[in-house]
PDB file of C-alpha atoms in Angstrom:
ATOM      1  CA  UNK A   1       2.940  -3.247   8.551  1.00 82.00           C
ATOM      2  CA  UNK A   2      -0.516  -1.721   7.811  1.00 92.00           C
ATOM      3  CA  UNK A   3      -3.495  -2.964   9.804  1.00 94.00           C
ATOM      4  CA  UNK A   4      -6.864  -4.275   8.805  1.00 96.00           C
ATOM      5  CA  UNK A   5      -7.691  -0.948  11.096  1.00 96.00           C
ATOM      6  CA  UNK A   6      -5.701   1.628   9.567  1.00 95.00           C
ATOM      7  CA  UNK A   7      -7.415  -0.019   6.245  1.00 96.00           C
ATOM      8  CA  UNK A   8     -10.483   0.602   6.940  1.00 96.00           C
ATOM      9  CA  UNK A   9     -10.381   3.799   8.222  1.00 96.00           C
ATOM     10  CA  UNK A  10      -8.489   4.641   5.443  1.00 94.00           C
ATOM     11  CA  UNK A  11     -11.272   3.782   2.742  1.00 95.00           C
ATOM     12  CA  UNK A  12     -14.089   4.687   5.467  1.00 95.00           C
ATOM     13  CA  UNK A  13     -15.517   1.162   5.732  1.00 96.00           C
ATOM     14  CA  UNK A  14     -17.236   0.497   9.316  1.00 95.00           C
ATOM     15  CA  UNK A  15     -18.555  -3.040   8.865  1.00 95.00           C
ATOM     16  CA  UNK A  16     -16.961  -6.583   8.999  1.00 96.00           C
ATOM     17  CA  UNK A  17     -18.129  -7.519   5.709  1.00 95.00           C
ATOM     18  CA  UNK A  18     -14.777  -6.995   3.824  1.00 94.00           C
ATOM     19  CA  UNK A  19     -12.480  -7.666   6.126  1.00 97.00           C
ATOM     20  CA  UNK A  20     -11.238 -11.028   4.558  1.00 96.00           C
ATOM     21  CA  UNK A  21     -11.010  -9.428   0.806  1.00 94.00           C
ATOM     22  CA  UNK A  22      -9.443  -6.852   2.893  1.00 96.00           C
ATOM     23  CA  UNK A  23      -6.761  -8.768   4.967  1.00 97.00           C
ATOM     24  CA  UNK A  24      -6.005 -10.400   1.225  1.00 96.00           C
ATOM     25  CA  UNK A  25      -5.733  -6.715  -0.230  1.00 95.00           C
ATOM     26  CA  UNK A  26      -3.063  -5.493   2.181  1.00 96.00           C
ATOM     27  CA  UNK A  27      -0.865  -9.195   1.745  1.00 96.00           C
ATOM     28  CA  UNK A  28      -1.272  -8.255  -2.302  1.00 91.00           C
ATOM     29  CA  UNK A  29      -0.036  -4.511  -1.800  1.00 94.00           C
ATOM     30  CA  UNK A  30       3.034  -6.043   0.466  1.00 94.00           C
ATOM     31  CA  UNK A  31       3.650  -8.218  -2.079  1.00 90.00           C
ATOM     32  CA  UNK A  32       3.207  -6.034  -4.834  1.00 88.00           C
ATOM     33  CA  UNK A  33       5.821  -3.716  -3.628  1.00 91.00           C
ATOM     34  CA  UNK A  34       8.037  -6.942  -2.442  1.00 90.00           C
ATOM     35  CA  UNK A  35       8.076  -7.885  -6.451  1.00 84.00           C
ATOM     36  CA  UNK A  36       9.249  -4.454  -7.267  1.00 88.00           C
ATOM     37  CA  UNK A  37      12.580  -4.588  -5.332  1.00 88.00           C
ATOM     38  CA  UNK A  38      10.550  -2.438  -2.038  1.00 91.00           C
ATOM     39  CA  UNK A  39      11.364  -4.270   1.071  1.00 91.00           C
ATOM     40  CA  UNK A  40       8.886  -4.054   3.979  1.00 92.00           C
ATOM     41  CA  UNK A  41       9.970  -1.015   5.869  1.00 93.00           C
ATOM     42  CA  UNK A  42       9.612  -0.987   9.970  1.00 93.00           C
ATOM     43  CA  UNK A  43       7.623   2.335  11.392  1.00 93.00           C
ATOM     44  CA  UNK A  44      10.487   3.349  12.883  1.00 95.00           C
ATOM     45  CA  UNK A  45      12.077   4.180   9.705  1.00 94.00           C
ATOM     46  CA  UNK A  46      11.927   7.653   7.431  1.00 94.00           C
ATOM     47  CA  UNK A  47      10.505   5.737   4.761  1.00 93.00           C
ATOM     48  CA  UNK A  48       8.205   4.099   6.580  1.00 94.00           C
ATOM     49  CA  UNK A  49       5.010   7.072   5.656  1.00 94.00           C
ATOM     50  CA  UNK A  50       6.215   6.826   2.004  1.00 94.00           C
ATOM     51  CA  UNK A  51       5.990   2.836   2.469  1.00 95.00           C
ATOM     52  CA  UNK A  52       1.987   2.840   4.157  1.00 94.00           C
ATOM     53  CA  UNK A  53       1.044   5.678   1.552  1.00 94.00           C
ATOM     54  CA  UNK A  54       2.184   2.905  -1.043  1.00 94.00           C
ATOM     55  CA  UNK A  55       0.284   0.210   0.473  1.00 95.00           C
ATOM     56  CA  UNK A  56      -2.776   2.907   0.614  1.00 94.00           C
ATOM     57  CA  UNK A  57      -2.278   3.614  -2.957  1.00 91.00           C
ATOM     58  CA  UNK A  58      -2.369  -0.028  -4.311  1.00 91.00           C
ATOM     59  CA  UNK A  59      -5.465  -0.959  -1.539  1.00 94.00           C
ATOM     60  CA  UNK A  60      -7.295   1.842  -2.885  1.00 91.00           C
ATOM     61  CA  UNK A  61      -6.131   1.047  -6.686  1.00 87.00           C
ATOM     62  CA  UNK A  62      -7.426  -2.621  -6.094  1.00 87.00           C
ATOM     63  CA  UNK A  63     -10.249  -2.235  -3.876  1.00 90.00           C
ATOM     64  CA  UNK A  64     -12.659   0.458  -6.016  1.00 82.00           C
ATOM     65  CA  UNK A  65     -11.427  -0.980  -9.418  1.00 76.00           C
ATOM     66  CA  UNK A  66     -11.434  -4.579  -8.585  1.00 70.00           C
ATOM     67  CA  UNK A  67      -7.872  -4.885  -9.943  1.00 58.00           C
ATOM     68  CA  UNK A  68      -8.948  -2.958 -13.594  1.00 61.00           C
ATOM     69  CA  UNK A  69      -5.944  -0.643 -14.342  1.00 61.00           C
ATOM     70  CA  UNK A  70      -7.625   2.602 -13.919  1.00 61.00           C
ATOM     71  CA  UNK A  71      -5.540   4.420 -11.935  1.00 60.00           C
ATOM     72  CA  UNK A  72      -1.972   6.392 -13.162  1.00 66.00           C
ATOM     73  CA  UNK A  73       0.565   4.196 -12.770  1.00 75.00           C
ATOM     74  CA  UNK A  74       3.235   6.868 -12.736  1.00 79.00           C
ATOM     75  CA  UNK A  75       2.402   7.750  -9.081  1.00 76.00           C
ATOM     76  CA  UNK A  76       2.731   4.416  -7.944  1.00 75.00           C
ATOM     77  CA  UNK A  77       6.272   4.195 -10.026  1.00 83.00           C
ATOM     78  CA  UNK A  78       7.160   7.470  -8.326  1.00 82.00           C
ATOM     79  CA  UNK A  79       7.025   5.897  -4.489  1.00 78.00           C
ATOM     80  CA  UNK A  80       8.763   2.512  -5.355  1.00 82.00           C
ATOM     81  CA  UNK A  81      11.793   4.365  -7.018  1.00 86.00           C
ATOM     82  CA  UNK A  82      11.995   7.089  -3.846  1.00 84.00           C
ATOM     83  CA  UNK A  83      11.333   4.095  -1.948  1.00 85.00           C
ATOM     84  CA  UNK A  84      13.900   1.633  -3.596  1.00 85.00           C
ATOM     85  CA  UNK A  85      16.362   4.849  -3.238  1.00 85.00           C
ATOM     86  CA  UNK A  86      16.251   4.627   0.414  1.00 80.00           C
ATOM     87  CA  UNK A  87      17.239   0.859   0.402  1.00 82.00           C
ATOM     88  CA  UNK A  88      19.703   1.526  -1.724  1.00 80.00           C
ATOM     89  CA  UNK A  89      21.140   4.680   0.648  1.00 79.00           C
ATOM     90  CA  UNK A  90      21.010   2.836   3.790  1.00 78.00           C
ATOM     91  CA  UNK A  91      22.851  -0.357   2.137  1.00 72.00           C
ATOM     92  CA  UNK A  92      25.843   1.787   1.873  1.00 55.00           C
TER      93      UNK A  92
END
């Protein structure tokens, strides 16, 4: 799983002051992805970069828009399908 670390590095916040809305951000992404049939992948797995650039993308998404729909939804459909195709490949 992402950390509140890897977060904030990511979006280039130094202080403390988000790190709640931030910690509540990375659950939503997880869960976001959960909804959409994308399981939590381990880092030990190939998916795993595709799976953290997801959770990126939707922190991001959220974070500067404040959850308005701004941003192209098309790349975030493009990870969860390659994504959901790897599920699907190692169930079999």
């Amino acid at each position: 799983m992402i950390t509140l670390e890897q977060v904030k590095s990511w979006l280039k916040i130094d202080d403390d002051d988000q790190d709640d809305e931030l910690e509540d951000l990375i659950t939503e992404a997880t869960a976001e992805l959960a909804l959409a049939g994308v399981p939590e992948f381990a880092e030990s797995e190939v998916a795993y970069p595709l799976y953290r650039k997801a959770i990126k993308y939707i922190i991001t998404r959220d974070f500067e828009t404040r959850g308005m729909d701004e941003y192209d939804s098309k790349i975030l459909d493009s990870m969860v399908l390659k994504l959901k195709a790897m599920v699907k490949r190692n169930a079999v």
